[in-house]
XYZ file of C-alpha atoms in Angstrom:
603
model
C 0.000 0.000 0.000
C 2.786 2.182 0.777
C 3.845 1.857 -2.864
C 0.501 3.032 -3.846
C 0.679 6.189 -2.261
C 4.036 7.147 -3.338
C 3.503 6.797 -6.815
C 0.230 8.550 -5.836
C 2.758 11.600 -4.998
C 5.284 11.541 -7.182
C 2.509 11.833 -10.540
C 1.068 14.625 -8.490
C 3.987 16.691 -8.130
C 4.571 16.127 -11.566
C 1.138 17.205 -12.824
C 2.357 20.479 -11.417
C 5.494 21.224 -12.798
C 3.841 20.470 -16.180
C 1.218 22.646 -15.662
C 3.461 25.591 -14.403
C 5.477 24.882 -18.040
C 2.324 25.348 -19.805
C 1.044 28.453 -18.481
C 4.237 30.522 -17.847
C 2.991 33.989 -15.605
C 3.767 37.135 -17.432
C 6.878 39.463 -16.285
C 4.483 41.687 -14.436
C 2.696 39.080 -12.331
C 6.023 37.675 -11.417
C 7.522 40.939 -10.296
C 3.981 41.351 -7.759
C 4.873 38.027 -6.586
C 8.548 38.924 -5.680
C 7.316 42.582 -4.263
C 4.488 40.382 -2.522
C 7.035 38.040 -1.286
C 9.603 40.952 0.110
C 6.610 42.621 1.838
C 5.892 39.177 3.452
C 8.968 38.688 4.936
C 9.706 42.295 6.278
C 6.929 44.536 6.346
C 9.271 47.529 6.416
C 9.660 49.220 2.994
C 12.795 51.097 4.000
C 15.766 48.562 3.871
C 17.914 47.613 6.798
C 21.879 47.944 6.973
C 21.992 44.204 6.588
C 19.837 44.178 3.186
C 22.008 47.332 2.132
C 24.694 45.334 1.800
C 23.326 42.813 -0.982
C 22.453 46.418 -3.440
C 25.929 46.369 -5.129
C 24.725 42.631 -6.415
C 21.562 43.751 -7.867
C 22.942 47.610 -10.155
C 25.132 47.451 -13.085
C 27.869 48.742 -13.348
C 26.545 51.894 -14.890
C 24.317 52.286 -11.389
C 27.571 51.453 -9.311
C 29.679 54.265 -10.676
C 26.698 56.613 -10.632
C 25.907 56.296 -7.039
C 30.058 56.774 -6.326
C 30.316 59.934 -8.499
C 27.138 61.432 -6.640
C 28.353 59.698 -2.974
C 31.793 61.344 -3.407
C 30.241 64.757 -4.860
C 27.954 64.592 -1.392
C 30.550 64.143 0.753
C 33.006 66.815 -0.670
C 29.847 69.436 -0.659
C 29.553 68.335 2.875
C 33.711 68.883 3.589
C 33.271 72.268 2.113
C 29.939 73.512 4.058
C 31.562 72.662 7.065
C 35.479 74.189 6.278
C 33.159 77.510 5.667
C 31.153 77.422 8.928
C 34.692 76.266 10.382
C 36.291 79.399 8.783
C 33.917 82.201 9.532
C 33.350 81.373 13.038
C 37.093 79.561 14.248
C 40.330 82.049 14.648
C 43.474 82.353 16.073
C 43.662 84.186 19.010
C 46.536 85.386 20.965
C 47.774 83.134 24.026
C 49.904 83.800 26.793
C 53.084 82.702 27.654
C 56.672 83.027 25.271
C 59.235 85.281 25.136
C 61.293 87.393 22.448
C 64.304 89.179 22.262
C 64.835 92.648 21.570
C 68.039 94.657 19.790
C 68.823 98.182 20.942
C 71.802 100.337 19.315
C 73.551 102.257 22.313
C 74.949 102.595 25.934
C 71.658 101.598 28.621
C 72.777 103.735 31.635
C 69.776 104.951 33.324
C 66.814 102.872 34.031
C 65.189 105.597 35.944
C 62.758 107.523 34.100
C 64.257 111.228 35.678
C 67.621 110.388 34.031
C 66.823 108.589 30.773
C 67.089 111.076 27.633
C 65.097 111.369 24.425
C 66.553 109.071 21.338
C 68.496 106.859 24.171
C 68.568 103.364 24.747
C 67.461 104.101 28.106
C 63.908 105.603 27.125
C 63.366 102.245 25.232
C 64.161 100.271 28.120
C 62.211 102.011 30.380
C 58.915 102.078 28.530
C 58.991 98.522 29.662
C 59.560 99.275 33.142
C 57.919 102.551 34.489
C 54.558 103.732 34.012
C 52.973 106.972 34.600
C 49.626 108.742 36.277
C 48.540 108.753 32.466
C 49.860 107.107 29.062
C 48.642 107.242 25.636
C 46.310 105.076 24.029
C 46.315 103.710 20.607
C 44.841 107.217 19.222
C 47.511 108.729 20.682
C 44.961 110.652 23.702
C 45.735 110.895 27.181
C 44.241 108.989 29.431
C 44.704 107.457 33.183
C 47.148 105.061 34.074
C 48.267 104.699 37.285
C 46.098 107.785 38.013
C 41.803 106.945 38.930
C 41.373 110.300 37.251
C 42.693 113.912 36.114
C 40.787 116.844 36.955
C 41.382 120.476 35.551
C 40.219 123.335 37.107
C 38.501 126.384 35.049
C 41.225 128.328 34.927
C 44.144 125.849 33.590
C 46.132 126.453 36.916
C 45.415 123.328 38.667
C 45.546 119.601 38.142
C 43.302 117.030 40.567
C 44.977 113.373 40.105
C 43.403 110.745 42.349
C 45.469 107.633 42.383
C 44.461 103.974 42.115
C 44.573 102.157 45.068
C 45.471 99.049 43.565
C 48.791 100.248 41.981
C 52.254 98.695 43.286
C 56.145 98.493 42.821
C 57.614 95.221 41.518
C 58.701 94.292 44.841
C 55.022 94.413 45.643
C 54.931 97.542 47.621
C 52.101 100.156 47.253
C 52.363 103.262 45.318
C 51.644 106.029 47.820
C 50.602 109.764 46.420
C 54.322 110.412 48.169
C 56.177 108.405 44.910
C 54.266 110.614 42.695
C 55.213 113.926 44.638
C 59.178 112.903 45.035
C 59.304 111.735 41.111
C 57.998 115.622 40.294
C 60.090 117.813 42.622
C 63.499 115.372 41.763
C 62.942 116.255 38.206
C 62.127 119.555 38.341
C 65.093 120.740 40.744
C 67.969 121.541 38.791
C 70.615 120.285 40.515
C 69.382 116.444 39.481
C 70.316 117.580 35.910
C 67.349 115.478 34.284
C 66.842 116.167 30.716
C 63.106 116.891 31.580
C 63.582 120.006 33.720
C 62.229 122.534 31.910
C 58.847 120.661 31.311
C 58.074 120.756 35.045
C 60.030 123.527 36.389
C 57.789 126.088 38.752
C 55.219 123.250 38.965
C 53.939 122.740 43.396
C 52.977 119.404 43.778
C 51.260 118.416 46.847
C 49.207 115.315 48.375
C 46.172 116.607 50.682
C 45.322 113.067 50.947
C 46.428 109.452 50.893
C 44.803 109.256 47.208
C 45.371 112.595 45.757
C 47.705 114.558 44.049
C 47.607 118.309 43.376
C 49.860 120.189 40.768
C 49.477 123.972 41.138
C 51.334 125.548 37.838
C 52.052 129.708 37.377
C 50.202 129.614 34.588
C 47.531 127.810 32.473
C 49.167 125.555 30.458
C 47.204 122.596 28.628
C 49.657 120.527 27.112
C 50.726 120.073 30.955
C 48.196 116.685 31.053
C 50.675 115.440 28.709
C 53.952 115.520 30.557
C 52.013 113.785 33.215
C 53.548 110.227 31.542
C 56.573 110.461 33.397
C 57.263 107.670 34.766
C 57.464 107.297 38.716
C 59.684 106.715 41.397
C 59.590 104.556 44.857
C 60.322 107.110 46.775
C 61.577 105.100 49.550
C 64.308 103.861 47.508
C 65.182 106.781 46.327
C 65.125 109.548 48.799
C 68.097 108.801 50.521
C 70.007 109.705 47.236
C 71.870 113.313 46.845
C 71.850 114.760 43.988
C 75.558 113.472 43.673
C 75.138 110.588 44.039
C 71.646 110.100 41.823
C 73.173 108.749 38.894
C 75.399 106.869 40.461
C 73.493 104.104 42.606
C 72.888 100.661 41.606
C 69.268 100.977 41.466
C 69.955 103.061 37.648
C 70.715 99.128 36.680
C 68.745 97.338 38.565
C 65.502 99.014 39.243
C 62.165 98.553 41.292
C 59.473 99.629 38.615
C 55.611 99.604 38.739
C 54.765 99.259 34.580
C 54.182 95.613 32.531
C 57.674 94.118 33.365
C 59.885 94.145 36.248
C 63.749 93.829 36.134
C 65.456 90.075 36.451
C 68.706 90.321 35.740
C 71.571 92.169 33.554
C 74.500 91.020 32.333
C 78.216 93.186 31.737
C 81.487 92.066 29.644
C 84.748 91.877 31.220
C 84.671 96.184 31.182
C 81.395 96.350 32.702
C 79.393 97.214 29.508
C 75.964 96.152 29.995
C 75.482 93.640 27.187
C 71.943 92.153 28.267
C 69.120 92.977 30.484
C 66.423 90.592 31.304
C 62.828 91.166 32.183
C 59.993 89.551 33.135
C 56.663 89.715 33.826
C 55.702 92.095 36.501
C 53.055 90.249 38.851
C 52.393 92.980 41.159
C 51.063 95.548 37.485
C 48.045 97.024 38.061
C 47.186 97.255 34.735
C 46.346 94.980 32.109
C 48.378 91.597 32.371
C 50.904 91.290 29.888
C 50.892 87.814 27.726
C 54.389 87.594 27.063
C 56.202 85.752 30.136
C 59.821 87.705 29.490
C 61.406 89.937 27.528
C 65.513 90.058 26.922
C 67.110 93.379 25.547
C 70.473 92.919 24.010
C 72.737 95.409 23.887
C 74.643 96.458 20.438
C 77.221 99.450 20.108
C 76.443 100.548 16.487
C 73.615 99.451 13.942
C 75.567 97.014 12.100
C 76.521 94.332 15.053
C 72.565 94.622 15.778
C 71.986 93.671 11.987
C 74.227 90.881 11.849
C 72.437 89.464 15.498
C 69.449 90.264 13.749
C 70.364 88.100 11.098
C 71.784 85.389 13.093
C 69.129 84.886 14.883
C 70.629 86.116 18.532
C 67.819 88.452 18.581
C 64.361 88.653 16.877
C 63.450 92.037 16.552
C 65.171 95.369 16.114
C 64.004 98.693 15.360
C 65.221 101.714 13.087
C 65.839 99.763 10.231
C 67.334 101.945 7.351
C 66.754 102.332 4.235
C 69.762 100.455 2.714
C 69.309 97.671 4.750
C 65.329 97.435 4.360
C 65.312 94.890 1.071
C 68.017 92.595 2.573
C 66.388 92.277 6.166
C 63.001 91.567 4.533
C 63.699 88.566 3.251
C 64.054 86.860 6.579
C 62.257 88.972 9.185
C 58.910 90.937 8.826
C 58.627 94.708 8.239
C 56.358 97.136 10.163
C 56.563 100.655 9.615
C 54.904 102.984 12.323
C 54.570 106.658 11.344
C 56.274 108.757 13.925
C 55.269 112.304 15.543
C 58.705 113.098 14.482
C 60.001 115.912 12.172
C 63.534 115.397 10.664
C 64.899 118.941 9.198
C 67.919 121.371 9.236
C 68.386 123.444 12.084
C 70.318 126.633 12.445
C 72.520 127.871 14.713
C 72.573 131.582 14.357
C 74.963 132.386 16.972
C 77.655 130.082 15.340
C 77.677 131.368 11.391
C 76.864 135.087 10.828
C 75.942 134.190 6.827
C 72.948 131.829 8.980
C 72.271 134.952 10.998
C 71.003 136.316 7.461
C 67.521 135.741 6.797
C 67.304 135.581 2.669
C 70.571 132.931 2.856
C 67.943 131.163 4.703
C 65.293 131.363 2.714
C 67.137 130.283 -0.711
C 68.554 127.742 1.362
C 64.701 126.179 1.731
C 64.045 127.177 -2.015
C 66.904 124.744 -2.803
C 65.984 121.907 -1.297
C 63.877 118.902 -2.997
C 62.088 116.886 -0.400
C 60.427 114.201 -2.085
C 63.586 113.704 -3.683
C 65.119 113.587 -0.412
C 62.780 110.815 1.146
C 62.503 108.580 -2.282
C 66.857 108.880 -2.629
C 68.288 109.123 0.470
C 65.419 107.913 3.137
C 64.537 105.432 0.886
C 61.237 106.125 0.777
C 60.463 106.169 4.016
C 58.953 108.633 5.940
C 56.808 111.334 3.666
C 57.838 114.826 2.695
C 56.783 117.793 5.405
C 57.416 121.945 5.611
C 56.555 122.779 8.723
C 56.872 122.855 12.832
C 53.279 121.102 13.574
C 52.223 117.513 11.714
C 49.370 117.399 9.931
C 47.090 115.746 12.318
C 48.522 117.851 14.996
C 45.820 120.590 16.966
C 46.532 124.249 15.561
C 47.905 122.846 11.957
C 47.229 125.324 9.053
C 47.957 123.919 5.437
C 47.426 126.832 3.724
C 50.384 128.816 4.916
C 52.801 130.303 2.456
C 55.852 128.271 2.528
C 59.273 128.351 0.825
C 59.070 124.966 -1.986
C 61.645 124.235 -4.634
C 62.445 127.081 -6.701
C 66.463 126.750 -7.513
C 66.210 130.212 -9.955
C 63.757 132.279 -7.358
C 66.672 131.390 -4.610
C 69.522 132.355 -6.801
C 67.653 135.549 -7.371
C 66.977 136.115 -3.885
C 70.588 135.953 -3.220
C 71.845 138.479 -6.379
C 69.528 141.050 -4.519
C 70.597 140.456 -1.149
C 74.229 141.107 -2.233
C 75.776 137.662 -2.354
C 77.926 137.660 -5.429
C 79.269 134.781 -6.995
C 83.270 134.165 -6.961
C 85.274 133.149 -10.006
C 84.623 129.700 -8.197
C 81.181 129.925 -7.985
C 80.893 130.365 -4.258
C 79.126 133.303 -3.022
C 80.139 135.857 -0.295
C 79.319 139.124 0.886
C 81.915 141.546 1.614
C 84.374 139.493 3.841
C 81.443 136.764 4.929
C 81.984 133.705 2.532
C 77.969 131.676 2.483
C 79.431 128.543 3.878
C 78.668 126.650 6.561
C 79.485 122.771 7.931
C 76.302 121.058 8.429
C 76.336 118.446 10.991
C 74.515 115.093 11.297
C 74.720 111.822 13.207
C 76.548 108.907 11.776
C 73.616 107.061 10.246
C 73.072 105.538 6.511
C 69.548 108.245 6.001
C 71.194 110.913 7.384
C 74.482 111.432 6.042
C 73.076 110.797 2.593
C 70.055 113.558 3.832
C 73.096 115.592 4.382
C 75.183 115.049 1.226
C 72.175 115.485 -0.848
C 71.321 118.718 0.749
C 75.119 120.282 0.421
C 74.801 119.003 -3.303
C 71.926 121.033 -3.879
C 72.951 124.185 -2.256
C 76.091 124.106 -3.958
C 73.673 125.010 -6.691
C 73.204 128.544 -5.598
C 76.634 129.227 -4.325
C 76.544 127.846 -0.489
C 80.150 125.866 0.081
C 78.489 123.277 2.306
C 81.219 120.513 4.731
C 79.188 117.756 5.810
C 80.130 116.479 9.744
C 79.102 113.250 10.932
C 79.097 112.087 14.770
C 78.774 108.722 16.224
C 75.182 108.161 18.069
C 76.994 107.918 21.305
C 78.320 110.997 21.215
C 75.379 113.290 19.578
C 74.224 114.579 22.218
C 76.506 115.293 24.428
C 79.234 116.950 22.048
C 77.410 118.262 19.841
C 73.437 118.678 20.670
C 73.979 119.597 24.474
C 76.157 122.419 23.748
C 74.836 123.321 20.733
C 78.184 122.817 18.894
C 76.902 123.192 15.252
C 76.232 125.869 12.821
C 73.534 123.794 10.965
C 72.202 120.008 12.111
C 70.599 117.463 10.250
C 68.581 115.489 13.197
C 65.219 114.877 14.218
C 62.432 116.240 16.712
C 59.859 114.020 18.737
C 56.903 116.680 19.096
C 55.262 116.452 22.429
C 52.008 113.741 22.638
C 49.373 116.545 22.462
C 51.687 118.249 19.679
C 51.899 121.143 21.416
C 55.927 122.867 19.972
C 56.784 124.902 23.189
C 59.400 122.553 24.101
C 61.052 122.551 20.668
C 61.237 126.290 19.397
C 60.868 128.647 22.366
C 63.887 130.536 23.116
C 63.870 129.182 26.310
C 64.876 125.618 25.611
C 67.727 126.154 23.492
C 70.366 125.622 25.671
C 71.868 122.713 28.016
C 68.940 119.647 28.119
C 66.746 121.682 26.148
C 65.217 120.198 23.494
C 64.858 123.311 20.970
C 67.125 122.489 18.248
C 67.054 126.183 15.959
C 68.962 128.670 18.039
C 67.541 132.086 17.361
C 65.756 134.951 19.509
C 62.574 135.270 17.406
C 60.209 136.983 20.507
C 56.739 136.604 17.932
C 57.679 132.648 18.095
C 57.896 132.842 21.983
C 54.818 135.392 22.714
C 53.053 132.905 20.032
C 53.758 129.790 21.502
C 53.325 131.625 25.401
C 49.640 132.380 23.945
C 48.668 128.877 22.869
C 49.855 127.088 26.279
C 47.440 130.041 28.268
C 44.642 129.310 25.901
C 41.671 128.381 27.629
C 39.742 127.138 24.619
C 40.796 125.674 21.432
C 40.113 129.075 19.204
C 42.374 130.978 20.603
C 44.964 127.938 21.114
C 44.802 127.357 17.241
C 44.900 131.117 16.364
C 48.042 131.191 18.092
C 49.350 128.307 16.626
C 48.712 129.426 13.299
C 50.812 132.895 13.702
C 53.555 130.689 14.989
C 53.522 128.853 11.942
C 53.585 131.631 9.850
C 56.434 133.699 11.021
C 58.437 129.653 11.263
C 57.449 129.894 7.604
C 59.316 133.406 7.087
C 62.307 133.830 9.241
C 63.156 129.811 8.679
C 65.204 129.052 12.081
C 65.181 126.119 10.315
C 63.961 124.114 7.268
C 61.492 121.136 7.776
C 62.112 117.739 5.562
C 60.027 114.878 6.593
C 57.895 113.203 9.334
C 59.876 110.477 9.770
C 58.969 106.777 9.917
C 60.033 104.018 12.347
C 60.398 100.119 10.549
C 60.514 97.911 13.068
C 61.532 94.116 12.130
C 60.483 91.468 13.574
C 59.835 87.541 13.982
C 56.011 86.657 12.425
C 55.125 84.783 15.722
C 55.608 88.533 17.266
C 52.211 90.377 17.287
C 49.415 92.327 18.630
C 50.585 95.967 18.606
C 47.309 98.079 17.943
C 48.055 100.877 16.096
C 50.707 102.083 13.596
C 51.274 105.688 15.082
C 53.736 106.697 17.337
C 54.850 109.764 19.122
C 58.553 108.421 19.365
C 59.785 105.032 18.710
C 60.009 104.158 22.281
C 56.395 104.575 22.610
C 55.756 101.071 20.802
C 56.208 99.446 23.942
C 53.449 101.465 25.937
C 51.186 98.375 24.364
C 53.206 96.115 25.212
C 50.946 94.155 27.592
C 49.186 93.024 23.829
C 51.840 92.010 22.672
C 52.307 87.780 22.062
C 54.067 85.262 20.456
C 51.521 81.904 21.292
C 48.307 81.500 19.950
C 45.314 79.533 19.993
C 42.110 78.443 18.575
C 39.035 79.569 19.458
C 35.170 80.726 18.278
C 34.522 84.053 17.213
């Protein structure tokens, strides 16, 4: 029976198959079946991972290399949507910590801020150390430093200062309203010889209380809120010190200071020339923290040493670069150039050279002169061409005054009238007074060829020019200080609040004064007298405008350029603010911004 039934299944099975080759389902049925089938076994129409994997077995090869051309095209489109959102809202930002070395041409004596003189190694230095009751900020305006606030009374007589109570020396003592009061009577008595005397002599300075500070002057004088950035002394250091002894004691070297860095250590060669000084960052600043963690000054005795350490690496920054050396220093440092509140020009001496004393020689001897020439030849294109005492963006500045410009046949006419005949040899005279003078200049690349240009051109109307150059060590004190010149080729740092009292009243142009045309012109004085006693900006400009003009006529002394500081520098170094300075010193006053680290971070 079993037999039966098996053959029973067998033709069944086979009755099927036959009947299935008979009637064949069309392509369309089939395909519901397989959808119908699919469906039965996962009634999800969106595939999972594990069935993803199987798609490469079911497209052609057509499908495969369109899905990778479009997958790839996604994918970059995605890279790129995200390096933009990554771009605009990621930057570097400054960090703190590092250190750089600085270069500085010249002989560091004085690290006290009394003592230290204009265009010295020692003002650089100390712009690090000291701080005053106010500084300058990146527009160049006064405002408070270690001072709360500066109050001016109505009349211009008086100055208010309160003092922060959170201000301190290195050594982490406080700074008492009796530093501020010893700093201003040292440098205004005489016998301390500081270069600054004249700015603050006849000024009372008291202290009524523990947080103020009162200066009484004679008279109104605005630009006074200026010379309030002198930098202060502990007093209890200091006070022991004579006036002999002042310059003398250790603490010139090895200071206690109150600004961004504090003194560490400084290092002498086997003569005892300071070769190094090294600072770091002063804890105990009251102002804003500084990000670098130390700061080494090396010490060079002429330019060229500090180029080749420059170029060796032994520092990373130096400052002044000149104009020959500007291409070659490029190419492995970077260049900065901050415009200065500087005015580089001829001065006369008057009382040295009666053919200066003459005021058409010194007329045809501005008529003479080329100064764009001058700053594209022999400046090298830096700095830009000025004519006058004040700088353009200076208060009291009037463009449209008359001034002498190039005119080469105007100045030899000028001359012919005046009575200065021309010699078989082409040099003029005047009865027994020959027009020739030596004009003197410091021994630097821009200014001797300033100066040899200039004696060039005035040999062109019959001046018999000698060009003199001194070493930078020795400027000053032969030649400035005593006023040992008949005409100078040098340069003038105008005040912060541009006020030119300090650099053409009659006053200051002798000893550590810092007027550098020696003449008696009393309309210059009673014109620059006005302006400081001016109680509102009218009458300050007015006056400033008349001083201009008669500078214009009786030319004590003829203007070339505003000068222009390069500074050069590692890449990593940055964060100065601003590209304006008063004086080239004065780049440090930010230093607290200044960095070498950075970071990432969101904007």
């Amino acid at each position: 029976m079993p037999s039966d039934n098996s053959g029973t299944w067998w033709r069944r099975i086979m009755s099927r198959l036959t009947s299935r080759r008979q009637s064949r389902p069309s392509a369309q049925t089939a395909g519901q079946d397989d959808r119908d089938l699919v469906l039965s076994l996962s009634p999800s129409r969106i595939p999972s991972w594990r069935q993803l994997k199987y798609l490469p077995r079911l497209l052609s090869g057509r499908e495969r290399l369109a899905i990778r051309f479009f997958g790839t095209a996604a994918v970059l489109s995605l890279l790129v949507l995200l390096g933009h959102f990554v771009w605009r809202h990621l930057t570097v930002l400054p960090n703190d910590g590092g250190s750089y070395t600085e270069g500085i041409v010249g002989t560091p004596q004085y690290l006290n801020p009394v003592l230290a003189r204009p265009f010295s190694a020692d003002l650089e230095i100390n712009h690090l150390l000291f701080r005053g009751l106010v500084r300058l900020d990146d527009n160049l305006r006064v405002v408070p430093d270690v001072a709360k606030s500066v109050e001016v009374s109505a009349d211009g007589k008086t100055y208010t200062v309160k003092i922060r109570a959170d201000a301190r020396w290195s050594d982490g003592q406080p700074l008492t309203v009796d530093d501020v009061r010893y700093t201003y009577e040292t440098v205004a008595n005489p016998a301390y010889q500081s270069p600054l005397q004249s700015l603050y002599q006849n000024v009372k300075v008291s202290a009524p209380d523990s947080q103020t500070v009162v200066f009484t002057l004679p008279a109104a004088n605005e630009p006074f809120r200026a010379a309030l950035t002198l930098g202060l002394l502990p007093a209890k250091l200091w006070q022991d010190q004579s006036p002999q002894t002042f310059s003398l004691g250790e603490l010139n070297v090895k200071p206690v200071s109150n600004g961004p860095f504090r003194f560490q250590s400084v290092t002498k060669d086997r003569n005892g020339n300071i070769k190094e000084f090294a600072l770091v960052r002063n804890k105990s600043f009251a102002g804003a923290r500084p990000r670098l963690d130390k700061i080494t000054i090396k010490v060079y005795p002429d330019m060229f040493s500090a180029l080749d350490a420059l170029k060796s690496n032994a520092i990373d920054s130096l400052g002044g670069i000149d104009r020959d050396n500007l291409a070659k220093v490029q190419k492995y440092r970077r260049l900065t150039p901050f415009a200065l509140s500087q005015l580089t020009g001829v001065f006369f001496n008057q009382k040295t050279n009666a053919a200066l004393k003459a005021k058409e020689v010194r007329q045809a001897l501005a008529m003479a002169v080329d100064r764009s020439a001058l700053v594209r030849q022999t400046f090298g294109g830096v700095g830009r061409p000025a004519d006058g005492p004040l700088l353009p963006d200076q208060p009291g500045y009037a463009a449209d005054i008359k001034r002498f410009g190039l005119d080469l046949t105007q100045a030899n006419v000028l001359l012919d009238q005046a009575g200065w005949k021309r010699g078989d040899n082409g040099w003029r005279s005047k009865g027994n007074q020959a027009l020739s003078f030596t004009l003197t200049t410091v021994d630097d690349p821009s200014y001797a060829a300033a100066a040899q240009a200039l004696a060039a051109g005035w040999k062109n109307i019959g001046a018999q020019v000698v060009v003199k150059t001194v070493t930078p060590d020795r400027i000053q004190k032969d030649v400035i200080q005593p006023r040992q010149y008949e005409a100078l080729v040098f340069g003038q740092i105008a005040n912060a609040d541009g006020d030119p009292f300090a650099l053409w009243h009659s006053s200051q142009q002798s000893g550590a004064g810092f007027a550098l045309a020696v003449a008696y012109i009393k309309k210059v004085d009673q014109d620059l007298e006005a302006a400081q006693k001016a109680t509102d900006q009218q009458t300050h400009d007015a006056a400033l405008r008349d001083f201009q003009a008669v500078i214009a006529d009786e030319v004590p002394a003829i203007i070339l350029v505003q000068t222009e500081y390069i500074y050069a520098h590692e890449r990593s170094l940055r964060g100065w603010p601003s590209d304006r300075l008063v004086a080239p010193a004065n780049r440090f006053d930010a230093v607290a911004s200044w960095y070498v680290k950075t970071r990432w971070g969101w904007k």
